[in-house]
Short mmCIF file of C-alpha atoms in Angstrom, two decimals:
data_model
loop_
_atom_site.label_atom_id
_atom_site.label_comp_id
_atom_site.label_asym_id
_atom_site.label_seq_id
_atom_site.Cartn_x
_atom_site.Cartn_y
_atom_site.Cartn_z
CA MET A 72 22.42 25.05 -19.34
CA PRO A 73 20.81 21.60 -19.17
CA SER A 74 18.46 20.70 -16.39
CA PRO A 75 20.02 18.92 -13.43
CA LEU A 76 17.29 16.28 -13.81
CA PHE A 77 18.91 15.02 -17.01
CA ALA A 78 18.68 11.44 -18.22
CA ASP A 79 22.28 10.71 -17.25
CA HIS A 80 21.89 12.48 -13.90
CA PRO A 81 18.86 10.93 -12.23
CA ALA A 82 17.17 12.92 -9.52
CA GLN A 83 18.04 11.97 -5.96
CA PRO A 84 15.59 11.79 -3.05
CA PRO A 85 15.25 15.09 -1.18
CA ALA A 86 17.56 15.56 1.77
CA PRO A 87 16.01 15.35 5.24
CA GLY A 88 14.28 18.61 6.01
CA ALA A 89 14.13 19.72 2.37
CA VAL A 90 10.38 19.08 2.13
CA ASP A 91 9.78 20.92 5.43
CA ALA A 92 11.67 23.88 3.98
CA LEU A 93 9.44 23.84 0.89
CA ILE A 94 6.34 23.74 3.11
CA ALA A 95 7.64 26.75 5.07
CA GLN A 96 8.36 28.65 1.83
CA THR A 97 4.88 27.85 0.55
CA SER A 98 3.35 29.16 3.80
CA ARG A 99 5.34 32.39 3.56
CA LEU A 100 4.36 32.87 -0.08
CA ARG A 101 0.73 32.24 0.80
CA GLY A 102 0.86 34.97 3.40
CA GLU A 103 2.30 37.43 0.88
CA VAL A 104 -0.33 36.56 -1.73
CA ASP A 105 -3.07 36.92 0.88
CA ALA A 106 -1.78 40.40 1.74
CA VAL A 107 -2.05 41.40 -1.94
CA ARG A 108 -5.55 39.94 -2.04
CA ARG A 109 -6.67 41.96 0.99
CA ASP A 110 -5.23 45.12 -0.57
CA ALA A 111 -7.16 44.49 -3.78
CA ALA A 112 -10.34 43.79 -1.78
CA ALA A 113 -10.14 47.30 -0.31
CA HIS A 114 -10.85 48.70 -3.80
CA HIS A 115 -13.85 46.54 -4.65
CA ASP A 116 -15.31 49.19 -6.98
CA ASP A 117 -12.34 48.99 -9.35
CA PRO A 118 -12.88 46.22 -11.97
CA ARG A 119 -9.13 45.81 -12.40
CA ARG A 120 -8.71 45.33 -8.63
CA ARG A 121 -11.48 42.73 -8.65
CA TRP A 122 -9.57 40.86 -11.33
CA GLN A 123 -6.39 41.04 -9.24
CA ARG A 124 -8.22 39.78 -6.17
CA ALA A 125 -9.73 36.87 -8.11
CA LEU A 126 -6.30 35.85 -9.40
CA CYS A 127 -4.95 36.03 -5.86
CA GLU A 128 -7.74 33.77 -4.61
CA LEU A 129 -6.97 31.26 -7.35
CA ALA A 130 -3.29 31.40 -6.42
CA LEU A 131 -4.24 30.78 -2.77
CA HIS A 132 -6.16 27.68 -3.85
CA GLN A 133 -3.12 26.41 -5.71
CA LEU A 134 -0.78 27.15 -2.82
CA ASP A 135 -3.10 25.26 -0.47
CA ASP A 136 -2.99 22.33 -2.90
CA LEU A 137 0.78 22.54 -3.11
CA LYS A 138 1.20 22.66 0.67
CA ALA A 139 -1.07 19.65 1.12
CA GLN A 140 0.87 17.70 -1.52
CA PHE A 141 4.18 18.58 0.14
CA GLY A 142 2.70 17.34 3.42
CA GLN A 143 1.85 13.99 1.81
CA LEU A 144 5.37 13.81 0.36
CA ARG A 145 6.83 14.38 3.83
CA ASP A 146 4.49 12.01 5.68
CA GLY A 147 4.56 9.19 3.14
CA ALA A 148 1.51 7.32 1.90
CA PRO A 149 -1.72 8.85 3.27
CA ALA A 150 -4.32 6.94 5.25
CA ALA A 151 -7.36 5.32 3.72
CA THR A 152 -9.36 8.55 3.97
CA SER A 153 -8.29 12.18 3.96
CA PRO A 154 -10.22 15.38 4.64
CA ALA A 155 -11.86 16.98 1.66
CA ARG A 156 -10.11 20.02 0.19
CA ARG A 157 -12.02 23.22 0.64
CA ASP A 158 -12.04 24.06 -3.08
CA ALA A 159 -13.11 20.58 -4.19
CA VAL A 160 -16.81 20.28 -5.00
CA PRO A 161 -17.96 16.63 -4.80
CA LEU A 162 -19.39 15.39 -8.06
CA PRO A 163 -22.70 13.52 -8.07
CA GLU A 164 -22.99 9.76 -8.33
CA PRO A 165 -23.63 8.26 -11.81
CA TYR A 166 -27.17 7.97 -13.03
CA PRO A 167 -28.64 4.46 -12.77
CA PRO A 168 -28.75 2.37 -15.96
CA GLY A 169 -31.35 3.56 -18.43
CA SER A 170 -31.60 7.10 -17.07
CA ALA A 171 -30.10 10.36 -18.32
CA PRO A 172 -26.64 10.07 -19.93
CA ARG A 173 -23.64 11.13 -17.93
CA ALA A 174 -20.29 12.32 -19.20
CA PRO A 175 -17.22 10.46 -18.00
CA SER A 176 -14.73 12.19 -15.76
CA PRO A 177 -12.08 14.14 -17.68
CA ASP A 178 -9.25 11.68 -18.13
CA ALA A 179 -7.86 12.43 -21.58
CA PRO A 180 -4.21 13.53 -21.94
CA PRO A 181 -3.66 17.25 -21.30
CA GLU A 182 -3.06 18.03 -24.96
CA ALA A 183 -6.42 16.54 -25.88
CA GLY A 184 -8.23 19.34 -24.10
CA GLY A 185 -10.63 17.12 -22.15
CA THR A 186 -12.61 13.91 -22.29
CA LEU A 187 -14.51 12.92 -25.40
CA TYR A 188 -18.26 12.73 -24.83
CA ASP A 189 -20.31 10.54 -27.16
CA GLY A 190 -23.69 12.10 -26.45
CA SER A 191 -25.49 15.38 -25.87
CA PHE A 192 -27.81 16.51 -23.10
CA PRO A 193 -31.15 18.27 -22.69
CA GLY A 194 -31.04 21.95 -23.49
CA ALA A 195 -28.23 21.93 -26.04
CA PRO A 196 -29.37 23.79 -29.18
CA GLY A 197 -30.18 21.41 -31.99
CA ALA A 198 -28.87 18.41 -30.04
CA ALA A 199 -30.44 15.04 -29.37
CA TYR A 200 -29.13 12.06 -27.45
CA GLY A 201 -26.29 10.43 -29.34
CA GLU A 202 -25.50 13.60 -31.34
CA VAL A 203 -22.91 16.33 -30.92
CA PRO A 204 -24.00 19.89 -31.69
CA VAL A 205 -22.21 21.43 -34.67
CA ARG A 206 -21.18 25.07 -34.36
CA ALA A 207 -18.93 27.61 -35.96
CA PRO A 208 -15.16 27.00 -36.05
CA ILE A 209 -13.67 27.34 -32.60
CA PRO A 210 -10.23 28.32 -31.38
CA PRO A 211 -7.88 25.53 -30.27
CA PRO A 212 -8.07 24.47 -26.64
CA ALA A 213 -6.06 26.54 -24.22
CA ARG A 214 -2.63 25.15 -23.46
CA THR A 215 -2.13 24.14 -19.86
CA GLY A 216 1.39 25.42 -19.39
CA SER A 217 0.51 28.62 -17.49
CA LEU A 218 -2.11 29.79 -15.06
CA LEU A 219 -3.36 32.65 -17.27
CA ALA A 220 -3.93 30.26 -20.20
CA ARG A 221 -6.40 28.40 -17.96
CA VAL A 222 -8.17 31.40 -16.39
CA GLY A 223 -10.81 33.58 -17.97
CA SER A 224 -13.09 36.33 -16.71
CA ALA A 225 -16.67 37.31 -17.41
CA GLU A 226 -19.18 39.99 -16.37
CA TRP A 227 -22.92 39.95 -16.90
CA ASN A 228 -24.62 43.38 -16.74
CA LEU A 229 -28.20 42.80 -15.64
CA LEU A 230 -29.33 46.37 -16.28
CA LYS A 231 -28.14 46.46 -19.90
CA ASP A 232 -28.60 42.72 -20.51
CA GLU A 233 -25.04 42.53 -21.80
CA ALA A 234 -22.25 40.02 -21.25
CA SER A 235 -18.49 40.47 -21.54
CA TRP A 236 -15.97 37.61 -21.80
CA SER A 237 -12.20 37.63 -21.92
CA GLU A 238 -10.45 35.94 -24.82
CA GLU A 239 -9.16 33.25 -22.49
CA LEU A 240 -12.73 32.31 -21.50
CA PHE A 241 -13.68 31.82 -25.16
CA ARG A 242 -10.76 29.40 -25.51
CA ILE A 243 -11.70 27.54 -22.33
CA PHE A 244 -15.29 27.05 -23.54
CA GLY A 245 -14.12 26.27 -27.10
CA ARG A 246 -16.47 28.96 -28.31
CA SER A 247 -15.92 31.08 -31.39
CA GLY A 248 -15.65 34.81 -30.78
CA GLU A 249 -18.08 35.35 -33.65
CA LEU A 250 -20.84 33.86 -31.51
CA GLY A 251 -20.17 36.33 -28.72
CA PRO A 252 -20.31 35.64 -24.98
CA MET A 253 -23.05 33.53 -23.44
CA SER A 254 -25.75 35.05 -21.31
CA LEU A 255 -26.54 33.57 -17.90
CA ASP A 256 -29.61 31.91 -19.45
CA GLU A 257 -27.45 30.22 -22.11
CA MET A 258 -24.79 28.90 -19.71
CA PRO A 259 -26.74 25.77 -18.64
CA THR A 260 -26.91 24.59 -22.27
CA VAL A 261 -23.21 23.64 -22.19
CA VAL A 262 -23.16 22.35 -18.61
CA LEU A 263 -23.50 18.61 -17.99
CA PRO A 264 -27.03 17.71 -16.84
CA GLU A 265 -25.99 16.53 -13.39
CA ASP A 266 -24.08 19.76 -12.75
CA GLN A 267 -26.80 22.17 -13.97
CA PRO A 268 -28.59 22.38 -10.56
CA ARG A 269 -25.31 23.31 -8.89
CA LEU A 270 -24.60 26.15 -11.34
CA GLN A 271 -28.17 27.40 -11.08
CA ALA A 272 -27.97 27.43 -7.27
CA MET A 273 -24.69 29.35 -7.28
CA VAL A 274 -25.96 31.99 -9.70
CA THR A 275 -29.30 32.36 -7.89
CA GLU A 276 -27.65 32.79 -4.48
CA CYS A 277 -25.29 35.38 -5.94
CA LEU A 278 -27.95 37.47 -7.69
CA ILE A 279 -30.71 37.25 -5.08
CA ASP A 280 -28.92 36.71 -1.76
CA GLY A 281 -25.71 38.53 -2.61
CA LYS A 282 -23.54 35.50 -1.78
CA PRO A 283 -20.13 35.05 -3.44
CA ILE A 284 -19.70 32.22 -5.93
CA ASP A 285 -17.19 29.47 -5.25
CA GLY A 286 -17.81 26.10 -6.86
CA GLU A 287 -17.18 23.75 -9.75
CA PHE A 288 -19.11 22.39 -12.69
CA ARG A 289 -18.34 20.59 -15.93
CA ILE A 290 -18.99 21.76 -19.45
CA LEU A 291 -19.22 19.98 -22.78
CA ARG A 292 -17.30 21.82 -25.48
CA PRO A 293 -18.43 21.76 -29.11
CA ASP A 294 -15.49 19.44 -29.87
CA ALA A 295 -17.13 16.86 -27.54
CA ARG A 296 -14.57 17.27 -24.78
CA VAL A 297 -15.48 17.68 -21.13
CA ARG A 298 -13.73 20.28 -19.01
CA THR A 299 -14.03 20.96 -15.27
CA LEU A 300 -14.26 24.67 -14.34
CA HIS A 301 -13.83 26.30 -10.96
CA MET A 302 -15.86 29.50 -10.76
CA THR A 303 -15.46 32.36 -8.28
CA GLY A 304 -17.37 35.63 -8.42
CA GLU A 305 -19.46 38.26 -6.67
CA PRO A 306 -22.46 40.50 -7.35
CA VAL A 307 -21.89 44.18 -8.10
CA LEU A 308 -24.43 46.41 -6.38
CA ASP A 309 -25.73 49.80 -7.59
CA ALA A 310 -26.34 52.87 -5.44
CA ASP A 311 -29.69 51.49 -4.27
CA GLY A 312 -28.13 48.22 -3.10
CA SER A 313 -29.66 46.20 -5.92
CA THR A 314 -27.64 43.76 -8.00
CA ALA A 315 -26.50 45.55 -11.14
CA SER A 316 -24.13 42.93 -12.52
CA MET A 317 -22.22 39.79 -11.68
CA TRP A 318 -18.56 39.18 -12.43
CA ALA A 319 -16.73 35.87 -12.26
CA VAL A 320 -13.36 34.30 -12.85
CA LEU A 321 -13.38 30.77 -14.25
CA ARG A 322 -10.41 28.47 -13.98
CA ASP A 323 -9.96 25.28 -16.01
CA VAL A 324 -9.04 22.67 -13.34
CA SER A 325 -9.49 19.56 -15.51
CA GLU A 326 -5.86 18.46 -15.29
CA LEU A 327 -5.73 19.26 -11.58
CA ARG A 328 -8.80 17.15 -10.87
CA ARG A 329 -7.42 14.35 -13.03
CA SER A 330 -4.15 14.43 -11.08
CA GLU A 331 -6.06 14.43 -7.79
CA ARG A 332 -8.10 11.46 -8.95
CA ALA A 333 -4.93 9.60 -9.96
CA VAL A 334 -3.41 10.28 -6.53
CA ARG A 335 -6.65 9.21 -4.83
CA GLU A 336 -6.86 6.01 -6.86
CA SER A 337 -3.21 5.23 -6.15
CA ARG A 338 -3.81 5.88 -2.45
CA ASP A 339 -6.90 3.68 -2.43
CA GLY A 340 -5.06 0.95 -4.33
CA LEU A 341 -2.22 1.12 -1.84
CA GLU A 342 -4.64 0.89 1.07
CA ARG A 343 -6.39 -2.10 -0.53
CA SER A 344 -3.02 -3.76 -1.00
CA ARG A 345 -2.13 -3.10 2.61
CA GLN A 346 -5.47 -4.48 3.75
CA LEU A 347 -4.92 -7.65 1.73
CA GLN A 348 -1.42 -8.00 3.19
CA ARG A 349 -2.76 -7.56 6.72
CA THR A 350 -5.49 -10.13 6.08
CA GLU A 351 -3.06 -12.63 4.59
CA HIS A 352 -0.64 -12.08 7.46
CA ARG A 353 -3.40 -12.66 10.04
CA VAL A 354 -4.54 -15.85 8.31
CA ALA A 355 -0.95 -17.11 8.06
CA VAL A 356 -0.33 -16.41 11.75
CA GLU A 357 -3.57 -18.11 12.81
CA LEU A 358 -2.81 -21.14 10.65
CA GLN A 359 0.72 -21.37 12.00
CA GLU A 360 -0.44 -21.07 15.61
CA ALA A 361 -3.06 -23.77 15.02
CA VAL A 362 -0.45 -26.21 13.69
CA LEU A 363 2.64 -25.61 15.82
CA PRO A 364 2.62 -27.08 19.35
CA PRO A 365 1.17 -24.58 21.87
CA TRP A 366 3.85 -25.30 24.43
CA ARG A 367 4.02 -23.07 27.49
CA GLY A 368 6.61 -25.23 29.27
CA SER A 369 8.59 -28.41 28.87
CA LEU A 370 7.04 -31.44 27.24
CA ARG A 371 8.09 -34.67 28.93
CA PHE A 372 8.04 -38.17 27.52
CA ALA A 373 7.93 -40.77 30.27
CA HIS A 374 7.15 -43.99 28.40
CA GLY A 375 9.56 -46.21 30.25
CA GLY A 376 13.27 -46.52 29.94
CA PRO A 377 16.02 -44.89 31.92
CA ALA A 378 16.22 -41.67 29.85
CA PRO A 379 12.95 -39.88 28.97
CA LEU A 380 13.12 -36.63 26.99
CA ASP A 381 12.47 -33.07 28.07
CA VAL A 382 11.57 -30.88 25.07
CA ALA A 383 11.05 -27.13 24.55
CA GLY A 384 10.57 -25.29 21.26
CA HIS A 385 10.12 -21.76 19.97
CA TYR A 386 9.31 -19.94 16.71
CA LEU A 387 11.30 -16.77 15.92
CA PRO A 388 9.69 -14.39 13.38
CA ALA A 389 11.60 -12.49 10.72
CA ALA A 390 12.36 -8.79 11.17
CA ALA A 391 9.78 -7.89 8.49
CA PRO A 392 6.36 -8.54 10.10
CA GLY A 393 4.78 -9.83 6.87
CA LEU A 394 7.29 -12.64 6.33
CA ILE A 395 5.46 -15.54 7.95
CA GLY A 396 7.11 -18.60 6.44
CA GLY A 397 6.76 -22.35 6.43
CA ASP A 398 9.08 -23.20 9.34
CA TRP A 399 7.88 -25.80 11.80
CA TYR A 400 8.93 -27.79 14.85
CA ASP A 401 7.12 -30.70 16.44
CA ALA A 402 7.46 -33.39 19.09
CA LEU A 403 5.05 -36.29 19.38
CA THR A 404 4.68 -39.42 21.48
CA LEU A 405 4.15 -42.39 19.15
CA PRO A 406 1.96 -45.43 19.97
CA SER A 407 5.11 -47.57 20.35
CA GLY A 408 6.37 -45.30 23.13
CA ASP A 409 9.02 -43.73 20.93
CA ALA A 410 9.28 -39.97 20.51
CA LEU A 411 9.07 -38.16 17.14
CA LEU A 412 11.23 -35.02 16.87
CA THR A 413 11.11 -32.92 13.70
CA VAL A 414 11.94 -29.45 12.38
CA GLY A 415 11.66 -28.15 8.82
CA ASP A 416 11.40 -25.19 6.52
CA LEU A 417 9.44 -24.69 3.29
CA THR A 418 10.28 -22.01 0.74
CA GLY A 419 8.02 -18.98 0.42
CA HIS A 420 6.01 -16.84 2.79
CA GLY A 421 2.41 -16.11 3.61
CA VAL A 422 -0.67 -18.28 3.47
CA ALA A 423 0.68 -20.50 0.67
CA ALA A 424 3.77 -21.42 2.68
CA THR A 425 1.94 -21.98 5.98
CA SER A 426 -0.80 -24.05 4.33
CA SER A 427 1.82 -26.25 2.62
CA MET A 428 3.62 -26.55 5.94
CA ALA A 429 0.39 -27.66 7.65
CA MET A 430 -0.20 -30.27 4.94
CA LEU A 431 3.35 -31.59 5.15
CA LEU A 432 3.43 -31.68 8.94
CA GLY A 433 0.08 -33.48 9.05
CA ALA A 434 1.37 -36.11 6.62
CA LEU A 435 4.57 -36.48 8.61
CA ARG A 436 2.68 -37.06 11.85
CA GLY A 437 0.38 -39.60 10.23
CA MET A 438 3.21 -41.62 8.71
CA ALA A 439 5.21 -41.55 11.96
CA VAL A 440 2.21 -42.81 13.91
CA ALA A 441 1.85 -45.59 11.31
CA GLY A 442 5.40 -46.73 12.20
CA ILE A 443 7.25 -45.59 9.06
CA ARG A 444 10.96 -45.11 9.72
CA PRO A 445 12.62 -41.65 9.22
CA GLY A 446 14.41 -42.49 5.94
CA ALA A 447 11.34 -43.93 4.22
CA LEU A 448 9.22 -41.17 5.71
CA MET A 449 11.41 -38.55 4.02
CA GLY A 450 10.97 -40.29 0.68
CA HIS A 451 7.18 -40.14 1.01
CA LEU A 452 7.32 -36.45 1.96
CA ASN A 453 9.46 -35.75 -1.11
CA GLN A 454 6.89 -37.45 -3.34
CA LEU A 455 4.04 -35.58 -1.65
CA LEU A 456 5.71 -32.18 -2.09
CA GLU A 457 6.69 -32.95 -5.67
CA THR A 458 3.10 -33.72 -6.68
CA SER A 459 1.50 -30.94 -4.65
CA VAL A 460 -0.77 -28.39 -6.34
CA GLN A 461 1.52 -25.69 -4.99
CA PRO A 462 5.02 -26.97 -5.80
CA ALA A 463 7.71 -25.88 -3.37
CA LEU A 464 11.05 -26.90 -1.96
CA GLY A 465 11.66 -27.73 1.65
CA SER A 466 14.27 -28.92 4.08
CA ALA A 467 13.40 -31.24 6.96
CA LEU A 468 14.87 -33.22 9.81
CA CYS A 469 13.07 -36.24 11.28
CA CYS A 470 14.26 -38.08 14.39
CA ARG A 471 12.84 -41.10 16.20
CA TYR A 472 14.01 -41.72 19.75
CA ASP A 473 13.58 -44.97 21.67
CA PRO A 474 13.71 -44.20 25.41
CA ALA A 475 14.27 -47.88 26.28
CA THR A 476 17.49 -48.21 24.25
CA GLN A 477 18.34 -44.45 24.18
CA LEU A 478 18.82 -44.82 20.39
CA LEU A 479 18.19 -41.84 18.10
CA SER A 480 17.42 -42.77 14.46
CA TRP A 481 17.27 -39.81 12.10
CA SER A 482 17.19 -38.70 8.51
CA GLN A 483 17.41 -35.32 6.83
CA ALA A 484 16.49 -33.57 3.56
CA GLY A 485 18.93 -30.74 2.88
CA HIS A 486 18.67 -29.62 6.50
CA PRO A 487 21.22 -28.58 9.16
CA ALA A 488 22.28 -31.51 11.30
CA PRO A 489 21.29 -31.71 14.98
CA LEU A 490 23.86 -30.38 17.41
CA LEU A 491 24.82 -32.79 20.19
CA LEU A 492 26.03 -31.08 23.39
CA ARG A 493 27.68 -33.40 25.90
CA ASP A 494 29.82 -32.71 28.97
CA GLY A 495 30.20 -29.01 28.16
CA THR A 496 31.27 -29.46 24.51
CA GLY A 497 29.29 -29.77 21.29
CA ARG A 498 29.45 -31.01 17.71
CA PRO A 499 27.10 -31.46 14.76
CA LEU A 500 26.05 -35.03 14.10
CA ARG A 501 27.30 -36.54 10.87
CA ARG A 502 24.58 -36.07 8.30
CA PRO A 503 23.13 -38.94 6.27
CA GLU A 504 22.60 -38.32 2.54
CA GLY A 505 19.41 -36.55 1.58
CA VAL A 506 18.41 -33.86 -0.94
CA LEU A 507 15.84 -31.11 -0.50
CA LEU A 508 12.21 -32.20 -0.50
CA GLY A 509 10.60 -31.62 -3.88
CA ALA A 510 13.96 -31.26 -5.68
CA THR A 511 14.00 -34.55 -7.57
CA SER A 512 11.83 -37.60 -8.19
CA GLY A 513 12.55 -40.91 -6.50
CA ALA A 514 15.11 -39.55 -4.06
CA VAL A 515 16.45 -42.00 -1.48
CA TYR A 516 17.20 -40.77 2.04
CA GLU A 517 19.75 -42.42 4.28
CA GLU A 518 19.21 -43.02 7.97
CA ARG A 519 21.76 -42.82 10.80
CA GLU A 520 21.69 -43.86 14.45
CA THR A 521 23.24 -42.20 17.47
CA ARG A 522 23.09 -43.48 21.04
CA LEU A 523 22.37 -40.73 23.55
CA ARG A 524 23.34 -40.52 27.21
CA PRO A 525 21.57 -39.01 30.22
CA GLY A 526 22.33 -35.30 30.37
CA ASP A 527 22.87 -34.96 26.61
CA VAL A 528 21.30 -31.94 24.91
CA LEU A 529 20.18 -31.91 21.25
CA VAL A 530 19.55 -28.63 19.43
CA LEU A 531 17.38 -28.93 16.31
CA HIS A 532 16.90 -25.73 14.29
CA THR A 533 16.16 -24.28 10.86
CA ASP A 534 18.85 -22.35 9.02
CA GLY A 535 17.18 -18.98 9.68
CA LEU A 536 18.45 -19.18 13.26
CA THR A 537 22.15 -19.26 12.39
CA ARG A 538 22.20 -17.15 9.21
CA SER A 539 23.41 -13.59 9.71
CA PRO A 540 21.66 -10.72 7.83
CA GLY A 541 23.00 -10.41 4.29
CA ALA A 542 25.08 -13.63 4.57
CA PHE A 543 24.56 -17.09 3.10
CA ASP A 544 27.02 -18.90 5.34
CA THR A 545 25.65 -20.35 8.59
CA ASP A 546 28.93 -21.70 9.97
CA ALA A 547 29.49 -18.69 12.22
CA GLY A 548 26.00 -19.06 13.69
CA VAL A 549 26.55 -22.78 14.31
CA GLU A 550 29.80 -21.98 16.14
CA ARG A 551 27.89 -19.54 18.35
CA LEU A 552 25.38 -22.26 19.16
CA LEU A 553 28.14 -24.73 20.01
CA ALA A 554 29.76 -22.13 22.25
CA LEU A 555 26.65 -22.35 24.45
CA ALA A 556 27.46 -25.98 25.29
CA PRO A 557 28.74 -25.31 28.84
CA ARG A 558 25.62 -23.32 29.75
CA LEU A 559 23.20 -25.78 28.17
CA SER A 560 24.88 -28.85 29.64
CA GLY A 561 24.53 -27.38 33.11
CA ALA A 562 20.89 -26.28 32.70
CA ARG A 563 18.17 -27.81 34.89
CA ASP A 564 15.73 -28.55 32.05
CA ALA A 565 15.00 -27.97 28.36
CA GLN A 566 13.14 -24.73 29.03
CA GLU A 567 16.22 -23.21 30.67
CA CYS A 568 18.32 -24.36 27.70
CA LEU A 569 15.88 -22.70 25.31
CA ARG A 570 16.05 -19.42 27.23
CA SER A 571 19.84 -19.44 26.85
CA VAL A 572 19.53 -19.91 23.08
CA LEU A 573 16.95 -17.11 22.81
CA GLU A 574 19.15 -14.76 24.83
CA GLU A 575 21.88 -15.31 22.25
CA PHE A 576 19.78 -15.28 19.05
CA GLY A 577 16.34 -13.96 19.92
CA GLU A 578 16.98 -10.22 19.54
CA GLU A 579 18.61 -10.37 16.12
CA ALA A 580 16.94 -8.69 13.12
CA ARG A 581 16.86 -11.85 10.99
CA GLU A 582 15.91 -11.80 7.33
CA ASP A 583 13.95 -15.06 7.58
CA ASP A 584 11.92 -16.71 10.29
CA ALA A 585 13.33 -19.65 12.22
CA CYS A 586 12.47 -22.48 14.58
CA VAL A 587 14.56 -23.98 17.36
CA MET A 588 13.84 -27.03 19.51
CA VAL A 589 15.96 -28.11 22.47
CA VAL A 590 15.81 -31.75 23.60
CA ARG A 591 17.39 -32.78 26.90
CA VAL A 592 17.87 -36.44 27.83
CA GLY A 593 16.74 -37.00 31.38
CA PRO A 594 18.75 -38.88 34.01
#
């Protein structure tokens, strides 16, 4: 029967609670294995029971690994740091340049049997730096498909000066059976130089202090491949309480350590990516806040005339916190006494979009102060965006209001028209011709004029305000804005009008950020 994870039946994500069930099953299985281990420990004089207990301890290590991995699967991506596993022995830092050679970490494919090592190390028989010792033919590396193929046992009898290895251990070490097992004195000759002190300390503490062995070291096989071994063992005492022999179980954990390193590197890479995203988001927010007007209340223009303006604006972020875009709003008193009103939106998100927005808004302010009319101003902005180092597209709306004549002159570049609310009703102003900024060279932008009256309310916004999630059409959102006309026409000031708009649109989970600016013509 074919596997359910077949090519034409892709695996589906686990159902909610499935991973918790696996964790619970792993915990129950660990308890059962631990019970078998304790039973075997009660017969410590029986060599076969010692072997059973060692296998149980290895299984407990693997179950702990499995439970921890299930926990990461349930919790999602881990944090930047995680507690060290109890069976993981930290490897030393690399030697400085010019000092003793160091083998690379085992990162070859599983079938290769380990990492190729291009040099030897002190203590290897007949070996010099840059050479690989040549020995008798060796058996092929142990396959990694089962636990027993990666576990071997050994016992060193100190009284008889004899050593006994299992066949699996010969395969793990890549050692021919004709050469016989290694003595404890020979073991360091195949251990990497930086790991030799660790092995020596473990063996010394076991033989002299009677401490159990539980640690890792790396070996260099005769085929120049590096393997990582996890060694557990205990001393065997004679009737006088002296150490008569030492037995050990060695497990090839090269693939396990390689997998752990891959997970760790992926985790670290993910954390670095998150850190970069957080940094970019912070810079984009700070840049945006530095450019957009820091209004805390209404901004009044009182440069003569019967109808000064009362203005209030607000920026609405997207639902995704990292999507800081290039939307802007601005109101400025010009040297002539006129008022500049503008909103716009550049494509893209992040620092690139906000920096382009800052450049464009700075140019817009400068040209408006210089007296350039809205239509011509849009043409200059189009040329500026087209020749920018970071090409982008943008929509914009630029209005110039004369409080003496109450005349609004405006031009637009692919942007939603202002909404004029008067006497409890509303309508969009008829848009003059104008393409998106940066879309084509030499574009010409028309300019229209509209005479305002005291009590009129203008709503200038970017399209992110009126676009519903998953929809491209903004007509429904515009109709909702126009439906607010009775409330906005009866408001006391622009700030109260803005609050009404935010009550209607502010809580929505929008896909893009947006700006809205409400302009009320004073009596």
